[in-house]
GROMACS .gro file of C-alpha atoms in nm:
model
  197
    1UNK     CA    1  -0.411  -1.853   1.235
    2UNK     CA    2  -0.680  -1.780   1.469
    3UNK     CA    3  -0.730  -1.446   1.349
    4UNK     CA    4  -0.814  -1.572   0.985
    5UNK     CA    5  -0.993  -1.815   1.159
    6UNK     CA    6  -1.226  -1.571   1.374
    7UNK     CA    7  -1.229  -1.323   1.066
    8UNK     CA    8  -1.371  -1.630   0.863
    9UNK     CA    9  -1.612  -1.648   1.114
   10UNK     CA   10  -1.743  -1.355   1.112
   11UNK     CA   11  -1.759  -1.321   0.741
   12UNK     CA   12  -1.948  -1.612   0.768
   13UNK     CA   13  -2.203  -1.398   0.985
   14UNK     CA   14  -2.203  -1.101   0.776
   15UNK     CA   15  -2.289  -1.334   0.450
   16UNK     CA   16  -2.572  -1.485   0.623
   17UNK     CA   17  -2.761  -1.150   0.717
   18UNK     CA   18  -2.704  -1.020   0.369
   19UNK     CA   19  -2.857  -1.325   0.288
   20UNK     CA   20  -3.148  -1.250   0.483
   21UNK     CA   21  -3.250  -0.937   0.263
   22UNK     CA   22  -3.212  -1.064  -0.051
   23UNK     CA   23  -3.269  -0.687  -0.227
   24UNK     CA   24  -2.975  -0.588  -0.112
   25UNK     CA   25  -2.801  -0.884  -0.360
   26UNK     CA   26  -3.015  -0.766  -0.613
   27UNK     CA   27  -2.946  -0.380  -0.566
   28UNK     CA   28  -2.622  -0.439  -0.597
   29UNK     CA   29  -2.603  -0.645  -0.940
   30UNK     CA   30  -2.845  -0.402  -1.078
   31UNK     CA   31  -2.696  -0.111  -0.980
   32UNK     CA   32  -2.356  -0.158  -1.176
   33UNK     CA   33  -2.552  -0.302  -1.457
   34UNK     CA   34  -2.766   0.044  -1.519
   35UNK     CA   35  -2.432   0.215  -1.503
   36UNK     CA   36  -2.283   0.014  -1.750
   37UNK     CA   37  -2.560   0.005  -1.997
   38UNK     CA   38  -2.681   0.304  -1.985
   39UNK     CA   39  -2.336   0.521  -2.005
   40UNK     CA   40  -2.206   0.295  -2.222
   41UNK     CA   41  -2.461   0.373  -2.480
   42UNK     CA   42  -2.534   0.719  -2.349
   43UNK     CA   43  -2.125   0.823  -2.418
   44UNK     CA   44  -2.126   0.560  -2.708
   45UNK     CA   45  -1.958   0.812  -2.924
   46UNK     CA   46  -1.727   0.980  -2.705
   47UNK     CA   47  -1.470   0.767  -2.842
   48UNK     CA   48  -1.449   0.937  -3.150
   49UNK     CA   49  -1.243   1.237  -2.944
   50UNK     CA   50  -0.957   0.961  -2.922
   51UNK     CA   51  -0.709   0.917  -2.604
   52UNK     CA   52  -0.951   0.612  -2.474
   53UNK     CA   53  -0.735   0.327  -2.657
   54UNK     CA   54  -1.054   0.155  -2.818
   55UNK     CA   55  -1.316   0.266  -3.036
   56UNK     CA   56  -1.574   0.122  -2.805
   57UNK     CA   57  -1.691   0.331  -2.512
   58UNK     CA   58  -1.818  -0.016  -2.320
   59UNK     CA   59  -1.487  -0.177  -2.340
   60UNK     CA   60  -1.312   0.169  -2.187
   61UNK     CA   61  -1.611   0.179  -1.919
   62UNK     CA   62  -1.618  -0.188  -1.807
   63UNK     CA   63  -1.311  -0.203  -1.614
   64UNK     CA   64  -1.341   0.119  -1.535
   65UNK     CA   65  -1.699   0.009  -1.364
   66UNK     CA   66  -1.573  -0.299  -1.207
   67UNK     CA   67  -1.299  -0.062  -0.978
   68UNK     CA   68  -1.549   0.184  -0.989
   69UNK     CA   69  -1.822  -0.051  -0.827
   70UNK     CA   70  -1.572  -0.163  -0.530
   71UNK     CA   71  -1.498   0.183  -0.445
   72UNK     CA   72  -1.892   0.290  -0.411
   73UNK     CA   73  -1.958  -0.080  -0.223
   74UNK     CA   74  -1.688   0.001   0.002
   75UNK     CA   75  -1.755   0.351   0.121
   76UNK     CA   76  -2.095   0.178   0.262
   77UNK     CA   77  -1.911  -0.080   0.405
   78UNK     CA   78  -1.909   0.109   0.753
   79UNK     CA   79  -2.264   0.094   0.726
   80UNK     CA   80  -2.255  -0.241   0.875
   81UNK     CA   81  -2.034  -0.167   1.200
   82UNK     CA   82  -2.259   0.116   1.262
   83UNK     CA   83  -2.546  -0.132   1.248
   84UNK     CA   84  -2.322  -0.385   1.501
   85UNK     CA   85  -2.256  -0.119   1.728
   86UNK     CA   86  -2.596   0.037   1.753
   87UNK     CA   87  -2.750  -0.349   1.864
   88UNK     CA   88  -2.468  -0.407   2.080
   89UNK     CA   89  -2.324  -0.700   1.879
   90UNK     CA   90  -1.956  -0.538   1.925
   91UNK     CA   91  -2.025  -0.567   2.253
   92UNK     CA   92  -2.108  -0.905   2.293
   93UNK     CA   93  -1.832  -1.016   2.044
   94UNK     CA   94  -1.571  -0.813   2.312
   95UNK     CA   95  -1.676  -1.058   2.550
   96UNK     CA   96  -1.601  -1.337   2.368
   97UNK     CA   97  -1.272  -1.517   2.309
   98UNK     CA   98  -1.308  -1.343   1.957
   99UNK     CA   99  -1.011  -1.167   1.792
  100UNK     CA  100  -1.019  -0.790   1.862
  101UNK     CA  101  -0.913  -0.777   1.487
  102UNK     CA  102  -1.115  -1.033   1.311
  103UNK     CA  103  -1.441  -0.807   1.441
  104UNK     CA  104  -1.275  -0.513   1.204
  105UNK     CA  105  -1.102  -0.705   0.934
  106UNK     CA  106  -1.435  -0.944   0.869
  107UNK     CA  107  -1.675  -0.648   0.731
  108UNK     CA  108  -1.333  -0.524   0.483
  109UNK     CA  109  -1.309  -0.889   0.378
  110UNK     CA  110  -1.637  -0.984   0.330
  111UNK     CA  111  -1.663  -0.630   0.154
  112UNK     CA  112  -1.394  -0.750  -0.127
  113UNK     CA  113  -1.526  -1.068  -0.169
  114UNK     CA  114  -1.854  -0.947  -0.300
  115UNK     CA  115  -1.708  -0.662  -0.485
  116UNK     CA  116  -1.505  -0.950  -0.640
  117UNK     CA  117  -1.794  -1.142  -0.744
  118UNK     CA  118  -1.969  -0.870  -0.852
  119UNK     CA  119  -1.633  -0.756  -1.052
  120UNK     CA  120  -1.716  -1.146  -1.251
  121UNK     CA  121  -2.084  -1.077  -1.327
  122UNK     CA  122  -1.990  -0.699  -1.449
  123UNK     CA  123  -1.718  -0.899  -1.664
  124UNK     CA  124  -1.961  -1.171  -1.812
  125UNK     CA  125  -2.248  -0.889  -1.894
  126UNK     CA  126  -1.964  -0.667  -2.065
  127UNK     CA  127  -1.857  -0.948  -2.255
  128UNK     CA  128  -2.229  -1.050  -2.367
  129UNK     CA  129  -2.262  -0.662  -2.469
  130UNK     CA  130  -1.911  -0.734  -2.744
  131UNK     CA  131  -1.655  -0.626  -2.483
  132UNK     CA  132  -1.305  -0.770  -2.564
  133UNK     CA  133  -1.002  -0.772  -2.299
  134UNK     CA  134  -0.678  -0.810  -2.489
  135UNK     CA  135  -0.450  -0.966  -2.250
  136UNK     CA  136  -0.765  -1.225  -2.213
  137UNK     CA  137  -0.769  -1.408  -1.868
  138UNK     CA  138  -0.498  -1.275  -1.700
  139UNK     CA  139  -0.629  -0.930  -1.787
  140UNK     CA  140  -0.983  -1.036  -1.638
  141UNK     CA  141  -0.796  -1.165  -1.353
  142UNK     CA  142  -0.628  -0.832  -1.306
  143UNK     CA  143  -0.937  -0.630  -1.352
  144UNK     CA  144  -1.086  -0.826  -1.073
  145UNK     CA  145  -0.833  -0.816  -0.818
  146UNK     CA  146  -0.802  -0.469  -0.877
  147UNK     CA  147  -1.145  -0.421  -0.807
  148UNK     CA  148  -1.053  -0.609  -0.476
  149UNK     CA  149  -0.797  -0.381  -0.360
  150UNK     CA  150  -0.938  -0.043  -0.425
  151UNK     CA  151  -1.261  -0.203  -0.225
  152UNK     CA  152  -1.042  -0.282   0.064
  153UNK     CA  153  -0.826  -0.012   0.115
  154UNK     CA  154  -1.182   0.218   0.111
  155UNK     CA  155  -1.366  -0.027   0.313
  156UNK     CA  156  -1.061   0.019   0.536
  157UNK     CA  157  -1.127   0.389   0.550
  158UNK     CA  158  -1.531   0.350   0.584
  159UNK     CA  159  -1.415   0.139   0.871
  160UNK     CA  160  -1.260   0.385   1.033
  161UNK     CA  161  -1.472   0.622   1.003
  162UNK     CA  162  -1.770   0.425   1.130
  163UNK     CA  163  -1.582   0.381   1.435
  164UNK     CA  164  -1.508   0.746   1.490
  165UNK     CA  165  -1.869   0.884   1.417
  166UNK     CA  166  -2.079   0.588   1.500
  167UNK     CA  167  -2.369   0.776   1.381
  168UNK     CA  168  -2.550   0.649   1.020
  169UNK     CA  169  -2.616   0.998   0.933
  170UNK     CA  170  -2.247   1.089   0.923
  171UNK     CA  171  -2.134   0.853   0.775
  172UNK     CA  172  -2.410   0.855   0.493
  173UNK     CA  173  -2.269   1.230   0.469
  174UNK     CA  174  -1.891   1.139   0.442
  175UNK     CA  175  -1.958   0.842   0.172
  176UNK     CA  176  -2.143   1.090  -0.062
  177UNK     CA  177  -1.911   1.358   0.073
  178UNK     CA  178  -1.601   1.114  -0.082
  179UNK     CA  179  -1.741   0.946  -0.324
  180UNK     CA  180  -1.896   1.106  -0.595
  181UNK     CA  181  -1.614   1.400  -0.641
  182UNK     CA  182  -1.356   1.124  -0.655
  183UNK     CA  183  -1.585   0.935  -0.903
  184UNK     CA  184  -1.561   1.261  -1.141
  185UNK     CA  185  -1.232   1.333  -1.105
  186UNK     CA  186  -1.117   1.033  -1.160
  187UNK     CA  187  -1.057   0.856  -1.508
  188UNK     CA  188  -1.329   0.635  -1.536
  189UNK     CA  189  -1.609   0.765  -1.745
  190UNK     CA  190  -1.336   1.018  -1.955
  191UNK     CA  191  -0.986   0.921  -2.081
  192UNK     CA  192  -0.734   1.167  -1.922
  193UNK     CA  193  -0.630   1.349  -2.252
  194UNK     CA  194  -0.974   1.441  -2.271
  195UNK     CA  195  -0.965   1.599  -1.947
  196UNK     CA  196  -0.884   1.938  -1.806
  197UNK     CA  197  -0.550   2.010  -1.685
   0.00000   0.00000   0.00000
């Protein structure tokens, strides 16, 4: 209990200096919101090759940019340890009564929380734009927690790695490094059939 307690804490923390540079809320809404309006009309007709299980690129890509959007938030999540350790806030927080754990597990948390409301706006603008889920809330509710998970098993990772390097300009390199050759070999701007082997 005092683990989720401390890690609640610290969240807490995290939220407010977010908070306190308010473009980095707005970068982030944007930023899936180009990606979903401009590739879903720039691969509008992509569709018409079959395998994607809709005739409508947007409702392929949406989900597809929810996950997508947790993976890229959380391979910067490190970002903010690196930050912590440069000032010497890890520090301090070591010599506090603070869980060891809650001062790792807070930045992964607060990481999937926002991915997860992020994964809700994403979901309202796709349905604005004539998206359609088929298995209707629970599907939504899927969508999102999956979002949640992929974000905190990376953010996990980023983490990590922060820890290891503690230098921004590594782990700038690694995210880009990971992320964008997973992005295109994954499944989420081209249905697998449509794929190379």
């Amino acid at each position: 209990m005092t683990v989720a307690r401390h890690t609640w804490y610290m969240v807490v923390r995290q939220v407010r200096n977010l908070l306190r540079e308010p473009i980095w809320i707005v970068m982030m809404i944007i930023q899936p919101m180009v990606w979903l309006i401009l590739y879903g009309q720039l691969f509008k007709n992509v569709t018409r090759l079959g395998g994607f299980g809709t005739g409508s690129y947007i409702t392929f890509l949406a989900p597809a940019i929810v996950v997508m959007n947790g993976f890229f938030g959380a391979t910067w999540s490190g970002m903010s340890m690196i930050n912590d350790l440069e000032h010497k806030v890890v520090e301090r927080f070591l010599a506090t009564p603070a869980s060891r754990l809650s001062i790792v597990l807070s930045p992964i948390v607060r990481s999937a929380l926002t991915a997860g409301i992020q994964a809700i706006i994403i979901l309202l603008v796709s349905f604005a734009l004539g998206v359609s889920i088929h298995t209707g809330v629970i599907g939504c509710v899927i969508i999102i927690v999956a979002g949640m998970l992929v974000n905190s098993a990376f953010a996990g990772i980023s983490q990590a790695i922060a820890l290891l390097t503690r230098r921004e300009a590594t782990m700038i390199a690694v995210a880009n490094f990971i992320g964008l050759p997973l992005l295109f070999l994954s499944t989420t701007m081209m249905a697998r059939s449509n794929m190379p082997h």
